[in-house]
XYZ file of C-alpha atoms in Angstrom:
297
model
C 9.609 -110.432 -36.982
C 12.346 -108.555 -39.040
C 15.213 -109.026 -41.267
C 17.646 -109.149 -38.924
C 15.577 -111.495 -36.686
C 15.093 -114.107 -39.652
C 18.842 -113.831 -40.408
C 20.149 -114.723 -36.877
C 17.674 -117.992 -37.148
C 19.122 -119.044 -40.242
C 22.795 -118.609 -39.475
C 21.872 -120.384 -35.960
C 20.501 -123.278 -37.845
C 23.394 -123.511 -39.789
C 25.948 -122.954 -37.359
C 24.297 -124.566 -34.253
C 25.535 -122.313 -31.280
C 24.454 -118.617 -30.098
C 28.593 -117.765 -29.958
C 29.368 -118.928 -33.496
C 26.212 -117.202 -34.872
C 27.199 -114.057 -33.109
C 30.923 -114.162 -34.396
C 29.484 -114.827 -37.917
C 27.185 -111.807 -37.500
C 29.601 -109.487 -35.465
C 26.999 -109.269 -32.610
C 27.308 -110.239 -29.230
C 25.908 -113.708 -27.804
C 23.551 -111.496 -25.636
C 22.465 -109.558 -28.552
C 21.812 -112.776 -30.615
C 19.997 -114.080 -27.697
C 18.047 -110.778 -27.093
C 16.754 -110.941 -31.097
C 15.845 -114.650 -30.860
C 13.344 -113.732 -27.833
C 12.150 -111.181 -29.490
C 11.409 -113.386 -32.689
C 9.936 -115.986 -30.479
C 7.063 -113.881 -29.177
C 5.710 -113.365 -32.687
C 5.518 -116.987 -33.329
C 3.085 -119.381 -31.472
C 5.333 -122.267 -31.398
C 8.971 -123.039 -30.422
C 11.494 -122.201 -32.821
C 14.536 -123.436 -30.715
C 15.321 -126.292 -28.483
C 18.285 -127.826 -26.154
C 20.172 -130.819 -27.500
C 22.873 -131.044 -25.248
C 24.791 -128.083 -24.690
C 23.654 -126.869 -28.364
C 20.724 -124.856 -29.322
C 18.923 -125.926 -32.421
C 16.169 -125.308 -34.479
C 12.520 -127.070 -34.009
C 10.764 -127.971 -37.001
C 8.601 -124.737 -37.117
C 12.562 -122.960 -36.565
C 13.405 -124.910 -39.761
C 10.634 -124.151 -42.118
C 10.832 -120.407 -41.122
C 14.704 -120.550 -41.551
C 14.081 -121.666 -44.624
C 11.538 -118.840 -45.608
C 14.300 -116.665 -44.437
C 16.684 -117.629 -47.328
C 13.342 -116.535 -49.542
C 13.127 -113.164 -47.420
C 16.955 -112.521 -48.005
C 16.857 -113.178 -51.476
C 13.918 -110.897 -52.395
C 15.349 -108.092 -50.449
C 18.654 -108.461 -52.215
C 17.022 -108.249 -55.656
C 15.115 -105.366 -54.245
C 18.064 -103.734 -53.009
C 19.859 -104.299 -56.180
C 16.795 -102.631 -58.314
C 17.203 -99.623 -56.117
C 20.743 -99.450 -56.694
C 20.155 -99.682 -60.345
C 17.706 -97.052 -59.974
C 19.975 -94.920 -57.975
C 22.590 -95.097 -60.535
C 20.561 -95.001 -63.798
C 22.361 -92.114 -65.666
C 19.310 -91.527 -68.077
C 16.661 -92.140 -65.286
C 13.780 -89.246 -65.718
C 14.168 -86.285 -63.527
C 11.135 -83.867 -63.147
C 12.130 -80.033 -62.876
C 9.352 -77.625 -62.442
C 10.220 -73.619 -62.419
C 8.177 -70.270 -62.173
C 7.617 -68.896 -65.527
C 10.730 -66.375 -66.354
C 12.817 -69.183 -64.820
C 11.193 -71.709 -67.188
C 11.939 -69.355 -70.107
C 15.441 -69.073 -69.331
C 16.527 -72.339 -67.686
C 14.351 -75.273 -69.693
C 15.601 -74.568 -73.384
C 19.625 -74.526 -71.755
C 18.891 -77.901 -70.060
C 17.171 -79.273 -73.056
C 20.552 -78.149 -75.285
C 22.358 -80.294 -72.724
C 20.813 -83.533 -73.521
C 22.904 -86.347 -75.384
C 22.007 -89.980 -75.592
C 22.278 -91.494 -72.287
C 21.608 -87.970 -70.413
C 18.684 -87.786 -67.845
C 15.337 -87.854 -69.344
C 13.453 -84.514 -68.689
C 9.923 -83.922 -67.745
C 9.422 -80.049 -67.551
C 6.708 -78.214 -66.194
C 5.711 -74.537 -65.238
C 4.754 -73.745 -61.708
C 3.818 -70.184 -60.794
C 2.937 -70.136 -57.048
C 3.115 -67.954 -54.194
C 6.623 -67.777 -52.628
C 5.479 -69.952 -49.493
C 4.096 -72.462 -52.068
C 7.619 -73.546 -53.795
C 8.553 -75.872 -50.771
C 5.588 -78.330 -51.151
C 6.363 -78.578 -54.872
C 9.298 -80.722 -53.823
C 6.811 -83.704 -53.297
C 6.085 -83.783 -56.725
C 9.149 -82.860 -58.666
C 12.562 -83.994 -58.439
C 14.009 -80.091 -58.648
C 11.955 -76.975 -58.443
C 13.192 -73.570 -59.480
C 11.977 -71.043 -57.279
C 12.752 -67.495 -56.487
C 12.723 -65.142 -52.930
C 13.636 -61.389 -52.597
C 17.134 -60.867 -51.101
C 15.502 -59.640 -47.897
C 13.167 -62.714 -47.411
C 13.335 -65.286 -44.935
C 15.295 -68.698 -46.018
C 13.895 -71.384 -46.944
C 12.552 -74.143 -44.706
C 14.993 -76.881 -43.316
C 12.908 -79.627 -45.002
C 14.454 -78.726 -48.256
C 18.026 -78.468 -49.419
C 18.038 -74.849 -51.637
C 21.261 -74.043 -53.834
C 21.292 -70.634 -55.136
C 21.922 -70.446 -59.048
C 21.730 -66.556 -59.243
C 21.281 -63.416 -57.574
C 19.735 -61.374 -60.111
C 18.830 -57.765 -60.277
C 15.488 -56.214 -60.693
C 15.545 -53.213 -62.923
C 12.524 -50.853 -63.994
C 11.044 -51.249 -67.252
C 10.417 -48.262 -69.212
C 9.479 -47.619 -72.910
C 12.388 -46.894 -74.925
C 11.350 -43.418 -75.894
C 9.996 -42.461 -72.286
C 11.750 -39.506 -70.597
C 12.797 -41.678 -68.179
C 14.934 -43.923 -70.511
C 17.305 -41.124 -70.977
C 18.303 -41.193 -67.019
C 21.311 -43.808 -66.365
C 19.620 -44.816 -62.512
C 16.508 -44.193 -61.317
C 15.050 -43.226 -57.923
C 11.610 -44.020 -55.996
C 10.455 -40.714 -56.249
C 11.340 -40.821 -60.188
C 8.884 -43.788 -60.726
C 6.156 -43.134 -57.834
C 3.941 -40.847 -60.129
C 3.723 -42.957 -62.886
C 1.010 -46.224 -63.284
C 2.477 -49.526 -62.598
C 2.104 -53.183 -63.795
C 3.028 -55.725 -60.949
C 2.498 -59.333 -60.169
C -0.527 -60.542 -58.328
C -0.561 -60.146 -54.389
C 1.494 -63.094 -52.313
C 4.113 -63.166 -54.927
C 7.798 -62.281 -54.024
C 7.952 -59.195 -56.551
C 5.044 -57.320 -54.642
C 7.456 -56.724 -51.223
C 9.852 -54.818 -53.548
C 6.874 -52.694 -55.462
C 6.007 -51.934 -51.293
C 9.397 -50.627 -50.733
C 9.773 -48.422 -53.784
C 6.259 -46.943 -52.129
C 7.716 -46.720 -48.661
C 10.595 -45.127 -50.065
C 8.944 -42.543 -52.227
C 6.417 -41.730 -49.290
C 3.253 -42.357 -51.458
C 0.970 -44.855 -52.828
C 1.922 -46.759 -55.974
C -0.875 -46.402 -58.931
C -1.205 -50.018 -59.821
C -3.502 -50.424 -62.703
C -2.643 -53.850 -64.041
C -1.553 -57.315 -62.268
C 0.168 -59.667 -64.681
C 2.817 -62.363 -63.479
C 3.821 -63.280 -67.041
C 6.816 -61.061 -67.725
C 6.240 -61.334 -71.730
C 3.117 -60.050 -71.205
C 4.165 -57.547 -68.969
C 6.683 -56.310 -71.372
C 4.477 -55.765 -73.926
C 1.980 -53.426 -71.643
C 5.123 -51.453 -70.854
C 6.236 -51.173 -74.496
C 2.337 -50.006 -75.454
C 2.847 -47.359 -72.566
C 0.672 -49.372 -70.360
C 2.982 -48.246 -66.928
C 6.340 -49.158 -65.399
C 7.117 -52.288 -64.110
C 9.654 -54.453 -62.287
C 11.950 -56.591 -64.943
C 14.338 -58.902 -64.024
C 17.788 -58.306 -65.692
C 18.806 -61.722 -67.151
C 16.206 -63.970 -67.062
C 13.290 -62.171 -68.944
C 13.173 -62.059 -72.632
C 14.787 -58.814 -74.294
C 12.089 -56.425 -75.713
C 13.385 -53.854 -78.517
C 11.052 -51.194 -77.443
C 11.869 -51.492 -73.752
C 14.880 -50.369 -71.695
C 15.929 -51.481 -68.436
C 17.073 -48.757 -65.759
C 18.359 -49.981 -62.203
C 16.799 -48.367 -59.239
C 18.897 -46.681 -56.664
C 17.736 -46.678 -52.925
C 15.368 -49.838 -52.541
C 16.725 -53.433 -52.390
C 15.636 -54.496 -55.703
C 17.288 -58.460 -56.312
C 16.054 -61.682 -55.707
C 17.385 -65.005 -55.656
C 16.940 -67.807 -58.103
C 17.375 -70.993 -56.026
C 16.688 -74.613 -56.815
C 14.725 -76.752 -54.259
C 14.714 -80.500 -53.665
C 14.354 -83.135 -50.939
C 17.663 -83.957 -49.777
C 17.200 -87.475 -50.682
C 16.487 -86.849 -54.229
C 20.112 -85.987 -54.726
C 21.153 -89.317 -54.267
C 20.084 -90.215 -57.317
C 22.933 -89.704 -60.136
C 20.443 -88.376 -62.964
C 19.314 -85.750 -60.275
C 22.729 -84.673 -59.850
C 23.338 -84.533 -63.039
C 20.493 -82.153 -64.006
C 21.829 -80.122 -60.896
C 25.096 -79.823 -62.662
C 23.484 -78.682 -65.952
C 21.529 -76.045 -64.073
C 24.676 -74.166 -62.492
C 26.007 -74.183 -66.120
C 22.668 -72.536 -67.451
C 23.115 -70.236 -64.587
C 26.329 -69.409 -65.557
C 25.555 -68.891 -69.548
C 22.480 -66.934 -68.428
C 24.662 -64.477 -66.352
C 26.765 -63.944 -68.878
């Protein structure tokens, strides 16, 4: 039993013929008859009977047709409720982001808030790269990062690139390397390093630097939070990769571009395709694009 079958039964009771019912519902008579047969299989008593050349409802059919009105009314209310939810401009929108993106984007999103704007629910999620798509089950929008050479996100999520951000080498302002405008893998390979934990996107670039310099890097600290990394670099704890735009500037550090290795990452916003049907989610997506332009400037 389904909604369409109940609708056909109701119309048949009012119109009195399969042909008239088919015309009213923009169906063929054979399709109407087939749906009535399928409905009858799920009901233990006859729903229709012949009255001359007319097909009419039995008492059981009339009872079920009356129930069909209640079903259609309830479904209409449900659809209206869903339509209101989808079109609600100030609905809640949940956004998750890895740490440096959260620090850069969240304040700008909050600055966009106006009466009637979406209500933001923000969270930081510092996960390995392959875990970002799974977060779209729990959040409307997920800010994720991947390296230039990394494979694309799976087709199960929609991905929009907000920024293509260079990764630079962070060195103390009084370090000898700070005097150079650009650095090479050989310039940086003999120094101690602060890196992220294994499994996180930046490790692939660290490995590429080691390969280009033909030597293993001396990794002495593993820290995922760039604010903490900056303090360690400033204290002379080593060199580190630092995003050019989303990391908070540190007065005791300078950033220098690296030649000879692809050192860039994409900051993408991921979401399940159906989430974008909501007006509030589309509004926040537009706000994220504007925030990205502000960050890049």
